[in-house]
Amino acid sequence: MAGRGSIVVQKFLRWQVILPLVAAVLALAGGWAYSYYLREVKVDPQELIVQALDTTNQADSYRFHVEASLVTNGNKAALSSLDGERASDGNLYLKGQMTGQPVEIYQIKDTTYFRDPASKRWMITPGNSPLEQEKFMAEINPLSILKIMQVNDLQYLGRQKKVPGRPYLLTCKPLVNNQFLNSYWQDFNYQFWVERGSNYIRRVSLEAAHREHPQDKLTMTVDFYDFNKRINIKPPQ
């Protein structure tokens, strides 16, 4: 009887150790399942797009790449392919191609430095910035295409498993608060790749129809990275 009682006590003590471990494992599994549900299943597209636009538009500094093309009569012509960076003080650097011509520009406060493609010399324009009138161009200010007044036909297309970071993909037909775009284009269709966790828009692509010739289309893709990194842009030497 004493031996049997000892076995019962040992089993009881063993279960006192096992049960808390099982409970802890179940709690962790439940927490992971709930976290997975929030990340993968329970995604509110309206809430996500509002957070993504707010977060991205509030970035103090960032780097970017812009590709823009014009499609006319089924033929695609490149408009721009640019790499750029904008510092928290507003200074800007751009390098790439626009309408087939090499472009390299520094905007340092109110002074613009433009490298002449032929002579390779820097042309300096002090005082009023010639870029000010182009501040709504995506090549100059890519965040300007994210100034959206109203989101229509919003759709959530899930996580993009083949894209690094598996971002959320959203599509919509917005009303855009961009004077430059609205002057020439209409019927905007947007796609947003939103980074999980930070809610930064890592990529935005758009397509729009020309106001006078709707069969002609503008396509544009902007990739963003290095949000709020320390970026120091100095005048060229």
PDB file of C-alpha atoms in Angstrom, residues 66-70 77-82 96-100:
ATOM      1  CA  VAL A  66      10.162  56.207 -60.360  1.00  0.00           C
ATOM      2  CA  GLU A  67       9.228  54.577 -63.657  1.00  0.00           C
ATOM      3  CA  ALA A  68       6.676  56.308 -65.899  1.00  0.00           C
ATOM      4  CA  SER A  69       5.479  55.428 -69.396  1.00  0.00           C
ATOM      5  CA  LEU A  70       2.955  56.625 -71.944  1.00  0.00           C
ATOM      6  CA  ALA A  77       7.122  54.960 -74.620  1.00  0.00           C
ATOM      7  CA  ALA A  78       9.267  55.587 -71.553  1.00  0.00           C
ATOM      8  CA  LEU A  79       8.771  58.989 -69.940  1.00  0.00           C
ATOM      9  CA  SER A  80      11.085  58.731 -66.960  1.00  0.00           C
ATOM     10  CA  SER A  81      13.284  56.395 -64.987  1.00  0.00           C
ATOM     11  CA  LEU A  82      14.715  58.139 -61.954  1.00  0.00           C
ATOM     12  CA  GLY A  96      18.212  59.143 -64.256  1.00  0.00           C
ATOM     13  CA  GLN A  97      16.394  59.633 -67.539  1.00  0.00           C
ATOM     14  CA  MET A  98      13.481  61.849 -68.525  1.00  0.00           C
ATOM     15  CA  THR A  99      12.073  61.606 -72.074  1.00  0.00           C
ATOM     16  CA  GLY A 100      15.252  59.875 -73.155  1.00  0.00           C
TER      17      GLY A 100
END
